[in-house]
XYZ file of C-alpha atoms in Angstrom:
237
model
C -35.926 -25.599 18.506
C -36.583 -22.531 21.161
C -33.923 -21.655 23.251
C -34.691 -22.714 27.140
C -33.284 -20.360 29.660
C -31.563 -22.857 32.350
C -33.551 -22.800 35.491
C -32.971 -19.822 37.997
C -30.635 -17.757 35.532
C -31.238 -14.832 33.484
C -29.695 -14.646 30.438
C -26.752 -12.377 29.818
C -26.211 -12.448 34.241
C -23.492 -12.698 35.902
C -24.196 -16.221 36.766
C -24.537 -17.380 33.241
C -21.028 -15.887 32.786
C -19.844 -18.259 35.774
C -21.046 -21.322 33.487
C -19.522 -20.596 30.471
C -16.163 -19.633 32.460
C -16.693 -23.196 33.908
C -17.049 -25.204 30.958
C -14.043 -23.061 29.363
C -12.066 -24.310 32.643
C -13.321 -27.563 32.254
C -13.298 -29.143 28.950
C -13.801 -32.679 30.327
C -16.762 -31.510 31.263
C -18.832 -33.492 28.729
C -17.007 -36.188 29.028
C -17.984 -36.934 32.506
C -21.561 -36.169 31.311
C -22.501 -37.405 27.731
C -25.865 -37.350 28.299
C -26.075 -33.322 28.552
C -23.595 -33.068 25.517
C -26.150 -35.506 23.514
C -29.371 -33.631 24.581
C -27.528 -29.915 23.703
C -28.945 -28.449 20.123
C -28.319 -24.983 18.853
C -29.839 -23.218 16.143
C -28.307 -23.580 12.647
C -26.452 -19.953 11.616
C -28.149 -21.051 7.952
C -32.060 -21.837 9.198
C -34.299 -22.787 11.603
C -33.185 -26.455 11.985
C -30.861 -27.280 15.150
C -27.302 -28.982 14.718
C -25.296 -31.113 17.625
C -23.052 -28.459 19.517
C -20.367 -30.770 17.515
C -21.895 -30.078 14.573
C -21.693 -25.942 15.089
C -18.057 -26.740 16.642
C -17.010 -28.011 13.205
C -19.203 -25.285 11.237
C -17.201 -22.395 13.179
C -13.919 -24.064 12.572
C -14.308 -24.271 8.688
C -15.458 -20.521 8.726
C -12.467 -19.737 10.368
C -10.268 -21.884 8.153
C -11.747 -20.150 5.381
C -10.667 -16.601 7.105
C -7.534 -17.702 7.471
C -6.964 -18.733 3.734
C -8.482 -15.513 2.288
C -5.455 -13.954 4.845
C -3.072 -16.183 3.880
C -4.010 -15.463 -0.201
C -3.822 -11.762 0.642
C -0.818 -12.133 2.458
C 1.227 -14.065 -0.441
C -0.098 -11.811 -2.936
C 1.198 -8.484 -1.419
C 4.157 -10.368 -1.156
C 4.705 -11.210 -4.539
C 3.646 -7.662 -5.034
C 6.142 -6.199 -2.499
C 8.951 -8.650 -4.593
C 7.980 -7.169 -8.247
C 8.224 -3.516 -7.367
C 11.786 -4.393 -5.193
C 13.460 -6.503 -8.623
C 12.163 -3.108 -10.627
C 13.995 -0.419 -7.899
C 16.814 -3.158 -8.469
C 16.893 -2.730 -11.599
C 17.256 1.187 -11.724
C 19.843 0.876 -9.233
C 21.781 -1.376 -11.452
C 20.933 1.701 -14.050
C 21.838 4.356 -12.361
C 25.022 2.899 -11.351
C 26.110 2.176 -15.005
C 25.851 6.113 -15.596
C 28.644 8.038 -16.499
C 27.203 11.702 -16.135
C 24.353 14.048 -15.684
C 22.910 13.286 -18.898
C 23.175 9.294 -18.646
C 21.524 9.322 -15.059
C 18.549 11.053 -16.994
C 18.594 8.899 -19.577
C 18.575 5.597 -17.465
C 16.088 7.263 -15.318
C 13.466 8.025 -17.800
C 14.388 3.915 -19.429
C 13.632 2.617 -16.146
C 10.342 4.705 -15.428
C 9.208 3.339 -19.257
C 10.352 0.202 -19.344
C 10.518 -1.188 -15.705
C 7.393 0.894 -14.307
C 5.589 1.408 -17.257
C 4.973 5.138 -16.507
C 2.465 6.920 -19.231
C 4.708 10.289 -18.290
C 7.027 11.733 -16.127
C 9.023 14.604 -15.211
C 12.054 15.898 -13.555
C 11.616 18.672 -11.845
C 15.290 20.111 -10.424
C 14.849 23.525 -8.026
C 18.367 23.962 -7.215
C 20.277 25.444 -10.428
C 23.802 24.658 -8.770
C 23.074 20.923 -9.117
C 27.027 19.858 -10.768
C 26.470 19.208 -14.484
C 23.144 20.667 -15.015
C 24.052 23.293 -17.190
C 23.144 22.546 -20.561
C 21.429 19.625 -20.301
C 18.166 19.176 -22.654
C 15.339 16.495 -22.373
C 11.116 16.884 -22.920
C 11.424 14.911 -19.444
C 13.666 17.556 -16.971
C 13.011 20.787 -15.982
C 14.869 23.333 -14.186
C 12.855 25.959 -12.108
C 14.271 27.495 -9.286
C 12.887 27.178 -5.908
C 11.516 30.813 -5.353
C 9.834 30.261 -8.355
C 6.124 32.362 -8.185
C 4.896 29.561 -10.214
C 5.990 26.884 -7.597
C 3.815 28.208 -5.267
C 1.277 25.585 -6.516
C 3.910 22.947 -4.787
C 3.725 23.979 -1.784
C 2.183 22.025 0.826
C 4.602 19.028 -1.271
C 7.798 20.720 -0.523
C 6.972 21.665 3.145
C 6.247 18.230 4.035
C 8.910 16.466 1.610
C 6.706 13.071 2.098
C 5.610 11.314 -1.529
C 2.445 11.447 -2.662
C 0.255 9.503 -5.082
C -3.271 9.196 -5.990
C -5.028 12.823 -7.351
C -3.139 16.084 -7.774
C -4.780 19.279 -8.010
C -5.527 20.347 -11.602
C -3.406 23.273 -11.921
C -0.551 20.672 -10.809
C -1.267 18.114 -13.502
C -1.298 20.834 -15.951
C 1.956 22.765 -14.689
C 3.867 18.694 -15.011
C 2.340 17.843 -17.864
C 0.575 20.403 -20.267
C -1.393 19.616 -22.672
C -1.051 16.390 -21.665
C -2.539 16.470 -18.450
C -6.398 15.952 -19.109
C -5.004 11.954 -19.653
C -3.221 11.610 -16.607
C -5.444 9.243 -14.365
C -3.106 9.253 -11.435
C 0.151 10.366 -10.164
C 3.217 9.869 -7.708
C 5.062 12.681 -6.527
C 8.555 11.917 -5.059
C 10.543 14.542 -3.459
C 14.414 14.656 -3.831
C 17.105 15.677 -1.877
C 17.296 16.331 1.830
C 13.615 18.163 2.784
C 13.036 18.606 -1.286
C 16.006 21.046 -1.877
C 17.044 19.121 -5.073
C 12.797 19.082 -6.610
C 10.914 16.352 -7.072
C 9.872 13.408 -9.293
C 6.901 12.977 -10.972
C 5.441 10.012 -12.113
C 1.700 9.414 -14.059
C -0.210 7.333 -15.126
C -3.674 6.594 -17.288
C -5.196 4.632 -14.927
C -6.708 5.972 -12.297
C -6.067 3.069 -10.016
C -2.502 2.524 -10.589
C -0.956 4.859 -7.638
C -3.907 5.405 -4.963
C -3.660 7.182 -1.732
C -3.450 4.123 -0.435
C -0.265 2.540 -1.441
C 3.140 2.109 0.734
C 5.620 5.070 -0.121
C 8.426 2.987 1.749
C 9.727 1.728 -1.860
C 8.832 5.467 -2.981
C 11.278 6.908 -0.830
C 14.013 4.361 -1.973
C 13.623 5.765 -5.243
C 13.609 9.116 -4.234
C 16.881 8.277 -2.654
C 18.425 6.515 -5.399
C 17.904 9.639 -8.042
C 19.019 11.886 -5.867
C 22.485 10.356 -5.444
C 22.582 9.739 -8.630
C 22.141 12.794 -9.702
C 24.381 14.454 -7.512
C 27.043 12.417 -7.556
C 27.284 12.154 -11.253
C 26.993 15.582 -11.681
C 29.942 16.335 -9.686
Protein backbone atom coordinates (compact mmCIF):
# COMPACT_ATOMS: atom_id res chain seq x y z
CA UNK A 1 0.00 0.00 0.00
CA UNK A 2 1.30 3.78 -0.95
CA UNK A 3 1.73 6.02 1.70
CA UNK A 4 -1.11 8.98 1.61
CA UNK A 5 0.12 12.29 2.80
CA UNK A 6 -2.85 13.50 5.28
CA UNK A 7 -4.67 16.33 3.69
CA UNK A 8 -3.09 19.92 3.95
CA UNK A 9 0.34 18.67 5.53
CA UNK A 10 3.64 18.22 4.12
CA UNK A 11 5.53 15.60 5.23
CA UNK A 12 8.44 16.07 7.57
CA UNK A 13 6.52 19.95 8.62
CA UNK A 14 6.18 21.29 11.50
CA UNK A 15 2.59 20.42 11.62
CA UNK A 16 3.10 16.77 11.12
CA UNK A 17 5.40 17.03 14.18
CA UNK A 18 2.28 18.56 16.15
CA UNK A 19 0.39 15.13 15.34
CA UNK A 20 2.72 12.78 16.33
CA UNK A 21 3.43 14.96 19.63
CA UNK A 22 -0.42 14.59 20.00
CA UNK A 23 -0.91 11.05 19.71
CA UNK A 24 2.35 10.61 22.03
CA UNK A 25 0.26 12.91 24.58
CA UNK A 26 -2.66 11.07 23.96
CA UNK A 27 -2.54 7.41 23.92
CA UNK A 28 -6.32 7.00 24.30
CA UNK A 29 -6.42 8.39 21.29
CA UNK A 30 -7.47 5.25 19.38
CA UNK A 31 -9.51 4.25 21.73
CA UNK A 32 -11.94 6.99 21.33
CA UNK A 33 -11.57 6.32 17.56
CA UNK A 34 -11.24 2.58 16.48
CA UNK A 35 -12.22 3.14 13.26
CA UNK A 36 -8.91 5.23 12.28
CA UNK A 37 -6.76 2.64 14.30
CA UNK A 38 -8.55 -0.24 12.07
CA UNK A 39 -8.15 1.60 8.68
CA UNK A 40 -4.13 2.53 9.63
CA UNK A 41 -1.58 0.05 7.55
CA UNK A 42 2.13 0.53 7.32
CA UNK A 43 4.52 -1.04 5.18
CA UNK A 44 6.13 -4.32 6.34
CA UNK A 45 10.15 -3.57 7.30
CA UNK A 46 10.46 -7.31 5.45
CA UNK A 47 8.32 -6.54 1.94
CA UNK A 48 5.90 -4.83 0.23
CA UNK A 49 2.82 -6.20 2.09
CA UNK A 50 1.23 -3.80 4.88
CA UNK A 51 0.77 -5.00 8.64
CA UNK A 52 -1.91 -3.43 11.35
CA UNK A 53 0.04 -0.54 13.22
CA UNK A 54 -0.43 -3.41 16.06
CA UNK A 55 1.14 -5.68 14.10
CA UNK A 56 4.52 -3.31 13.53
CA UNK A 57 3.97 -2.34 17.40
CA UNK A 58 4.66 -5.98 18.28
CA UNK A 59 7.39 -6.44 15.38
CA UNK A 60 9.47 -3.40 16.97
CA UNK A 61 9.06 -4.74 20.43
CA UNK A 62 10.54 -8.27 19.65
CA UNK A 63 13.50 -6.49 17.78
CA UNK A 64 14.12 -4.70 20.72
CA UNK A 65 13.77 -7.67 23.04
CA UNK A 66 16.17 -9.31 20.94
CA UNK A 67 18.71 -6.15 21.47
CA UNK A 68 18.32 -6.36 24.78
CA UNK A 69 19.24 -10.16 25.12
CA UNK A 70 22.32 -9.93 22.83
CA UNK A 71 23.21 -6.97 25.76
CA UNK A 72 22.27 -8.88 28.41
CA UNK A 73 24.51 -12.15 26.89
CA UNK A 74 27.37 -9.69 26.43
CA UNK A 75 26.93 -8.28 29.63
CA UNK A 76 27.03 -11.76 31.68
CA UNK A 77 29.79 -12.92 29.65
CA UNK A 78 32.28 -10.04 30.42
CA UNK A 79 31.22 -10.71 33.70
CA UNK A 80 32.14 -14.10 34.02
CA UNK A 81 35.18 -12.88 32.22
CA UNK A 82 35.88 -9.98 34.65
CA UNK A 83 35.35 -13.00 37.63
CA UNK A 84 38.05 -15.54 35.97
CA UNK A 85 40.86 -13.07 35.58
CA UNK A 86 39.95 -11.58 39.47
CA UNK A 87 40.05 -15.61 41.13
CA UNK A 88 43.59 -15.80 38.96
CA UNK A 89 45.10 -12.15 40.51
CA UNK A 90 43.65 -13.95 43.74
CA UNK A 91 45.44 -16.53 43.37
CA UNK A 92 48.96 -14.83 42.93
CA UNK A 93 48.17 -12.79 45.79
CA UNK A 94 47.67 -15.81 47.88
CA UNK A 95 51.30 -16.68 46.14
CA UNK A 96 53.04 -13.96 46.68
CA UNK A 97 52.06 -13.77 50.18
CA UNK A 98 53.33 -17.35 50.97
CA UNK A 99 56.93 -16.05 49.86
CA UNK A 100 59.64 -15.98 52.09
CA UNK A 101 62.31 -13.95 50.00
CA UNK A 102 63.48 -12.43 46.81
CA UNK A 103 63.93 -15.62 45.19
CA UNK A 104 60.43 -17.25 46.27
CA UNK A 105 58.46 -14.05 45.07
CA UNK A 106 60.14 -14.93 41.61
CA UNK A 107 59.45 -18.22 41.79
CA UNK A 108 55.65 -17.88 42.67
CA UNK A 109 55.55 -15.18 40.16
CA UNK A 110 56.72 -17.01 37.18
CA UNK A 111 54.12 -20.36 38.71
CA UNK A 112 51.35 -18.05 38.61
CA UNK A 113 52.07 -16.42 35.07
CA UNK A 114 52.35 -20.43 33.81
CA UNK A 115 49.94 -21.97 35.54
CA UNK A 116 47.15 -19.40 36.39
CA UNK A 117 47.59 -17.16 33.09
CA UNK A 118 48.95 -19.52 30.90
CA UNK A 119 51.69 -17.12 29.64
CA UNK A 120 53.87 -18.69 26.53
CA UNK A 121 56.87 -16.31 28.14
CA UNK A 122 57.68 -13.75 30.36
CA UNK A 123 60.21 -11.62 31.83
CA UNK A 124 61.28 -9.58 34.71
CA UNK A 125 62.81 -6.78 33.93
CA UNK A 126 64.26 -4.88 37.37
CA UNK A 127 66.02 -1.17 36.54
CA UNK A 128 66.85 -0.28 39.96
CA UNK A 129 70.01 -2.46 41.16
CA UNK A 130 69.40 -1.38 44.94
CA UNK A 131 66.16 -3.42 44.94
CA UNK A 132 66.90 -5.41 48.81
CA UNK A 133 67.88 -9.00 47.97
CA UNK A 134 68.61 -8.76 44.38
CA UNK A 135 72.06 -9.48 44.49
CA UNK A 136 72.72 -12.80 43.37
CA UNK A 137 69.69 -13.91 42.32
CA UNK A 138 69.61 -16.18 38.96
CA UNK A 139 66.52 -17.15 36.78
CA UNK A 140 66.12 -17.41 32.53
CA UNK A 141 62.93 -15.25 33.62
CA UNK A 142 64.62 -11.85 35.56
CA UNK A 143 66.81 -9.47 34.39
CA UNK A 144 68.63 -6.72 35.89
CA UNK A 145 69.50 -3.64 33.64
CA UNK A 146 69.88 -0.44 35.04
CA UNK A 147 67.77 2.42 34.14
CA UNK A 148 70.34 4.61 32.14
CA UNK A 149 70.83 1.70 30.27
CA UNK A 150 71.71 2.86 26.26
CA UNK A 151 69.92 -0.22 25.39
CA UNK A 152 66.69 0.84 27.29
CA UNK A 153 66.28 3.54 25.18
CA UNK A 154 63.99 1.24 23.09
CA UNK A 155 61.55 1.53 26.38
CA UNK A 156 61.05 4.67 26.34
CA UNK A 157 57.83 6.09 25.52
CA UNK A 158 56.74 2.82 28.24
CA UNK A 159 58.61 4.24 31.09
CA UNK A 160 57.58 7.93 30.52
CA UNK A 161 54.05 7.13 30.61
CA UNK A 162 54.23 4.14 33.27
CA UNK A 163 50.57 3.02 31.86
CA UNK A 164 50.44 -1.00 30.73
CA UNK A 165 50.33 -1.91 27.50
CA UNK A 166 49.23 -4.94 25.48
CA UNK A 167 48.57 -5.85 22.01
CA UNK A 168 51.90 -5.36 19.41
CA UNK A 169 55.34 -4.24 20.55
CA UNK A 170 57.83 -2.96 18.29
CA UNK A 171 60.19 -5.64 16.94
CA UNK A 172 63.35 -4.58 18.38
CA UNK A 173 61.26 -4.83 21.80
CA UNK A 174 60.10 -8.39 21.31
CA UNK A 175 63.54 -9.30 20.46
CA UNK A 176 65.39 -7.31 23.38
CA UNK A 177 62.46 -9.50 26.02
CA UNK A 178 62.66 -12.41 24.38
CA UNK A 179 65.54 -13.34 21.87
CA UNK A 180 65.49 -15.82 19.84
CA UNK A 181 62.33 -16.42 20.93
CA UNK A 182 60.61 -13.53 19.84
CA UNK A 183 59.57 -14.32 16.11
CA UNK A 184 56.69 -16.66 18.21
CA UNK A 185 55.43 -14.14 20.36
CA UNK A 186 51.87 -13.23 18.93
CA UNK A 187 51.10 -10.65 21.53
CA UNK A 188 52.24 -9.04 24.62
CA UNK A 189 51.41 -7.12 27.99
CA UNK A 190 53.73 -4.79 29.36
CA UNK A 191 53.22 -3.87 33.08
CA UNK A 192 55.23 -1.25 34.67
CA UNK A 193 56.38 -1.56 38.37
CA UNK A 194 57.01 0.62 41.01
CA UNK A 195 55.95 4.20 41.49
CA UNK A 196 56.25 5.93 37.65
CA UNK A 197 58.33 2.54 36.53
CA UNK A 198 61.39 3.12 38.86
CA UNK A 199 61.40 -0.62 39.89
CA UNK A 200 61.08 -1.96 35.59
CA UNK A 201 58.50 -3.62 34.25
CA UNK A 202 56.71 -6.94 33.57
CA UNK A 203 56.41 -8.60 30.58
CA UNK A 204 54.03 -10.98 29.62
CA UNK A 205 53.53 -12.94 25.88
CA UNK A 206 51.77 -14.84 24.31
CA UNK A 207 51.30 -17.07 20.84
CA UNK A 208 48.20 -15.87 20.03
CA UNK A 209 47.83 -12.91 18.59
CA UNK A 210 44.44 -12.24 20.05
CA UNK A 211 45.05 -13.03 23.57
CA UNK A 212 46.10 -9.34 24.94
CA UNK A 213 44.68 -6.70 22.26
CA UNK A 214 44.82 -3.01 22.52
CA UNK A 215 41.65 -3.28 23.48
CA UNK A 216 41.47 -4.94 26.78
CA UNK A 217 40.90 -3.24 30.43
CA UNK A 218 44.42 -2.64 32.16
CA UNK A 219 42.42 -1.98 35.52
CA UNK A 220 43.26 -5.77 36.62
CA UNK A 221 46.78 -5.02 34.87
CA UNK A 222 47.62 -2.47 37.21
CA UNK A 223 46.57 -4.69 40.25
CA UNK A 224 49.16 -6.93 39.22
CA UNK A 225 51.60 -4.48 38.65
CA UNK A 226 50.92 -3.50 42.18
CA UNK A 227 50.99 -6.76 43.72
CA UNK A 228 54.75 -7.65 42.29
CA UNK A 229 55.97 -4.69 43.17
CA UNK A 230 55.26 -5.06 46.90
CA UNK A 231 56.18 -8.17 46.75
CA UNK A 232 59.19 -7.70 45.59
CA UNK A 233 60.16 -5.00 47.69
CA UNK A 234 59.03 -6.01 50.68
CA UNK A 235 60.52 -9.41 50.54
CA UNK A 236 63.61 -8.20 49.53
CA UNK A 237 64.04 -6.11 52.47
Amino acid sequence: MNKQPIRGVEPGSAAEDQIAEHLIAHPDFFERHPGALARLQLPHQRGSAAVSLVERQVLVLREKHAALEMKLQELIENGRASDAIADRVHRLARRLLRARDFAEVIGALETSLREDFGASRWVTLVTDPTVPGLDGQSSPHLRLVPRSSPELKIFETFFESARPRSGQIRDTQREYLFGADGNQVGSTVLIPLGERAALGLLAIASHDTERYLPTMSTDFLVRIGELVTEALTARGA
